[in-house]
Tab-separated table of C-alpha atoms in Angstrom:
chain	number	residue	atom	x	y	z
Q	191	MET	CA	0.132	0.106	0.125
Q	192	ASP	CA	1.405	2.841	-1.264
Q	193	THR	CA	0.940	6.285	1.418
Q	194	SER	CA	-1.137	8.158	-0.258
Q	195	THR	CA	-3.991	5.172	-0.621
Q	196	PHE	CA	-3.014	4.514	3.139
Q	197	ALA	CA	-3.786	9.361	3.757
Q	198	THR	CA	-6.443	8.327	1.547
Q	199	GLN	CA	-8.203	5.760	4.270
Q	200	ARG	CA	-6.995	7.086	7.392
Q	201	THR	CA	-8.672	10.030	5.490
Q	202	ARG	CA	-11.443	8.370	5.116
Q	203	THR	CA	-12.199	6.804	8.881
Q	204	ILE	CA	-11.895	9.941	10.895
Q	205	ALA	CA	-14.206	11.601	8.512
Q	206	LEU	CA	-16.238	8.538	9.129
Q	207	SER	CA	-15.798	8.303	12.911
Q	208	LEU	CA	-16.498	11.887	13.152
Q	209	ALA	CA	-19.586	11.291	11.404
Q	210	LEU	CA	-20.746	8.712	13.533
Q	211	LEU	CA	-19.626	10.796	16.725
Q	212	PHE	CA	-21.834	13.847	15.801
Q	213	ASN	CA	-24.618	11.294	14.438
Q	214	LEU	CA	-24.985	9.328	18.179
Q	215	SER	CA	-24.830	12.504	20.102
Q	216	ALA	CA	-27.577	14.091	18.155
Q	217	VAL	CA	-29.307	11.424	18.990
Q	218	ALA	CA	-27.796	11.630	22.666
Q	219	LEU	CA	-28.915	15.297	23.238
Q	220	PRO	CA	-32.771	14.817	23.968
Q	221	GLN	CA	-31.879	11.765	26.988
Q	222	ASP	CA	-29.411	14.422	27.828
Q	223	ARG	CA	-32.461	15.999	29.379
Q	224	GLN	CA	-35.413	15.501	31.587
Q	225	ARG	CA	-36.962	13.668	28.070
Q	226	TYR	CA	-40.207	14.085	29.981
Q	227	LEU	CA	-40.073	18.413	29.596
Q	228	PRO	CA	-39.510	20.001	25.929
Q	229	ASP	CA	-36.451	22.657	25.665
Q	230	PRO	CA	-37.583	25.500	25.751
Q	231	LYS	CA	-35.996	27.872	23.911
Q	232	LEU	CA	-37.489	25.537	20.936
Q	233	THR	CA	-40.226	24.797	22.328
Q	234	PRO	CA	-41.198	27.954	24.190
Q	235	GLY	CA	-44.973	27.968	23.661
Q	236	ASP	CA	-47.864	30.048	21.236
Q	237	THR	CA	-51.310	30.407	21.497
Q	238	ILE	CA	-54.378	31.786	19.354
Q	239	ALA	CA	-56.007	34.363	20.109
Q	240	VAL	CA	-59.108	33.182	22.454
Q	241	THR	CA	-61.054	33.644	25.389
Q	242	LYS	CA	-62.468	31.590	28.063
Q	243	ASP	CA	-66.177	31.176	26.067
Q	244	ASP	CA	-63.659	29.491	23.299
Q	245	VAL	CA	-62.708	27.488	25.122
Q	246	CYS	CA	-65.488	26.571	27.656
Q	247	GLY	CA	-68.857	27.176	25.432
Q	248	THR	CA	-71.065	24.467	24.636
Q	249	ARG	CA	-70.234	24.407	20.810
Q	250	HIS	CA	-66.864	24.201	21.350
Q	251	ARG	CA	-64.167	23.127	18.396
Q	252	PRO	CA	-60.975	22.543	17.901
Q	253	LEU	CA	-59.677	25.412	17.967
Q	254	VAL	CA	-56.476	24.621	15.387
Q	255	ASP	CA	-56.322	21.962	12.530
Q	256	ALA	CA	-54.040	18.848	12.782
Q	257	ILE	CA	-50.928	18.595	12.518
Q	258	PRO	CA	-49.720	18.289	9.177
Q	259	ILE	CA	-47.089	15.204	8.883
Q	260	ARG	CA	-43.447	17.273	7.262
Q	261	VAL	CA	-44.296	19.999	10.573
Q	262	LYS	CA	-44.295	16.877	12.592
Q	263	SER	CA	-40.800	16.141	11.204
Q	264	GLN	CA	-39.444	19.167	11.788
Q	265	VAL	CA	-40.338	18.744	15.490
Q	266	PHE	CA	-38.289	15.689	15.259
Q	267	ALA	CA	-35.659	16.620	13.671
Q	268	ARG	CA	-35.024	19.780	15.699
Q	269	TYR	CA	-34.596	17.683	19.424
Q	270	GLY	CA	-32.295	15.573	17.083
Q	271	ILE	CA	-34.865	12.382	17.102
Q	272	SER	CA	-34.126	10.085	14.108
Q	273	THR	CA	-36.996	8.805	12.394
Q	274	ALA	CA	-36.298	5.297	13.448
Q	275	GLY	CA	-37.071	6.544	17.071
Q	276	PRO	CA	-40.514	8.318	17.038
Q	277	SER	CA	-42.850	5.318	17.778
Q	278	SER	CA	-42.038	6.867	21.656
Q	279	TYR	CA	-43.369	9.554	21.190
Q	280	ASN	CA	-45.999	11.816	20.431
Q	281	ILE	CA	-45.917	16.084	19.269
Q	282	ASP	CA	-47.823	17.666	21.894
Q	283	HIS	CA	-48.532	20.933	21.775
Q	284	LEU	CA	-47.173	22.125	24.602
Q	285	ILE	CA	-49.800	24.666	25.517
Q	286	PRO	CA	-52.819	22.809	24.373
Q	287	VAL	CA	-55.371	23.481	21.142
Q	288	LYS	CA	-57.763	22.950	24.273
Q	289	LEU	CA	-56.416	26.013	26.395
Q	290	GLY	CA	-55.889	27.817	22.848
Q	291	GLY	CA	-51.992	26.681	22.159
Q	292	SER	CA	-51.574	26.659	18.211
Q	293	ASN	CA	-49.354	24.744	15.738
Q	294	SER	CA	-46.666	26.233	15.802
Q	295	ILE	CA	-43.786	24.812	15.618
Q	296	LYS	CA	-42.792	26.308	19.499
Q	297	ASN	CA	-45.526	24.788	20.997
Q	298	LEU	CA	-44.739	21.589	19.588
Q	299	TRP	CA	-42.560	19.104	21.096
Q	300	PRO	CA	-42.287	15.233	21.060
Q	301	GLN	CA	-43.785	14.121	24.111
Q	302	PRO	CA	-42.462	10.419	25.503
Q	303	LEU	CA	-45.505	8.253	24.979
Q	304	SER	CA	-44.336	6.471	28.371
Q	305	GLY	CA	-42.170	6.908	31.793
Q	306	GLU	CA	-43.014	8.423	34.813
Q	307	TRP	CA	-44.312	11.851	33.387
Q	308	ASN	CA	-45.685	11.303	30.228
Q	309	TYR	CA	-48.512	11.638	27.674
Q	310	VAL	CA	-51.667	10.301	29.781
Q	311	LEU	CA	-50.974	12.434	33.001
Q	312	LYS	CA	-50.086	15.814	31.376
Q	313	ASN	CA	-54.173	15.265	28.658
Q	314	LYS	CA	-54.840	14.644	33.090
Q	315	LEU	CA	-53.417	17.904	33.075
Q	316	GLU	CA	-54.937	19.091	30.841
Q	317	ARG	CA	-58.363	17.982	31.293
Q	318	GLN	CA	-57.726	19.430	34.765
Q	319	LEU	CA	-56.929	23.049	33.819
Q	320	GLN	CA	-59.935	23.595	31.409
Q	321	LYS	CA	-62.062	22.654	34.187
Q	322	LYS	CA	-60.455	25.470	36.466
Q	323	VAL	CA	-60.789	28.402	33.586
Q	324	CYS	CA	-64.315	27.095	32.589
Q	325	LYS	CA	-65.257	27.218	36.216
Q	326	GLY	CA	-63.877	30.161	36.711
Q	327	GLU	CA	-61.055	29.218	39.799
Q	328	LEU	CA	-58.189	29.914	36.796
Q	329	GLU	CA	-57.555	32.342	34.339
Q	330	LEU	CA	-57.010	31.080	30.629
Q	331	ARG	CA	-53.236	32.672	30.539
Q	332	THR	CA	-52.394	31.559	33.930
Q	333	ALA	CA	-53.406	28.420	32.831
Q	334	GLN	CA	-51.281	29.061	29.608
Q	335	GLN	CA	-48.644	29.839	31.272
Q	336	GLU	CA	-47.729	27.507	33.984
Q	337	ILE	CA	-47.982	24.491	31.386
Q	338	ALA	CA	-45.669	25.983	29.354
Q	339	ALA	CA	-43.134	27.247	31.909
Q	340	ASP	CA	-43.095	23.336	33.183
Q	341	TRP	CA	-46.070	21.284	33.301
Q	342	VAL	CA	-45.052	19.250	36.063
Q	343	SER	CA	-45.182	21.516	37.927
Q	344	ALA	CA	-48.003	22.494	37.101
Q	345	TYR	CA	-49.719	18.504	37.339
Q	346	LYS	CA	-47.995	19.024	40.636
Q	347	LYS	CA	-49.749	22.240	41.617
Q	348	TYR	CA	-52.939	21.612	40.011
Q	349	ALA	CA	-53.680	17.613	39.492
Q	350	GLY	CA	-51.169	16.240	41.949
Q	351	GLU	CA	-53.607	15.374	45.314
Q	352	ALA	CA	-55.215	13.051	42.681
Q	353	ARG	CA	-52.241	11.173	42.452
Q	354	ARG	CA	-51.313	10.655	45.203
Q	355	ALA	CA	-54.911	9.779	46.658
Q	356	GLN	CA	-53.974	7.044	43.688
Q	357	ARG	CA	-51.309	5.700	44.709
Q	358	LYS	CA	-52.897	5.474	48.791
Q	359	LEU	CA	-55.787	3.405	47.710
Q	360	ASN	CA	-53.198	1.002	46.109
């Protein structure tokens, strides 16, 4: 093997190693954060202009359309999740549609389908917040801000008692 062939192979090996390292680190990013919370830089939350009557009225209808597949793909890419792994995630609205959340990419994130803090609990919180808003116990804007800031903390504040009581029963 001559020196130029050896140098070419070495360059290819280094380039391949760097590419592999970069790809692995991109996939590992979501695992380094608390998986159940969105990255606030990527998903700060976003709303459409709605009123309490819009979210609580008897004629309540979905306020935004379904999320297009291309937008879901963009969300996975922003979070460094390969297309091979999305089955363990659901693209979710940080501020839910039922509380005026938009379909903007600023309001979407890959939410884990399993784990301690998963979509079931977040959906329960969303229903709880909507009930409180509709009963006049909580301002709509406050509900939107609290779920956007940290939905797990909001869950502990507004729905956590039910979770603790459920544990005592078991």
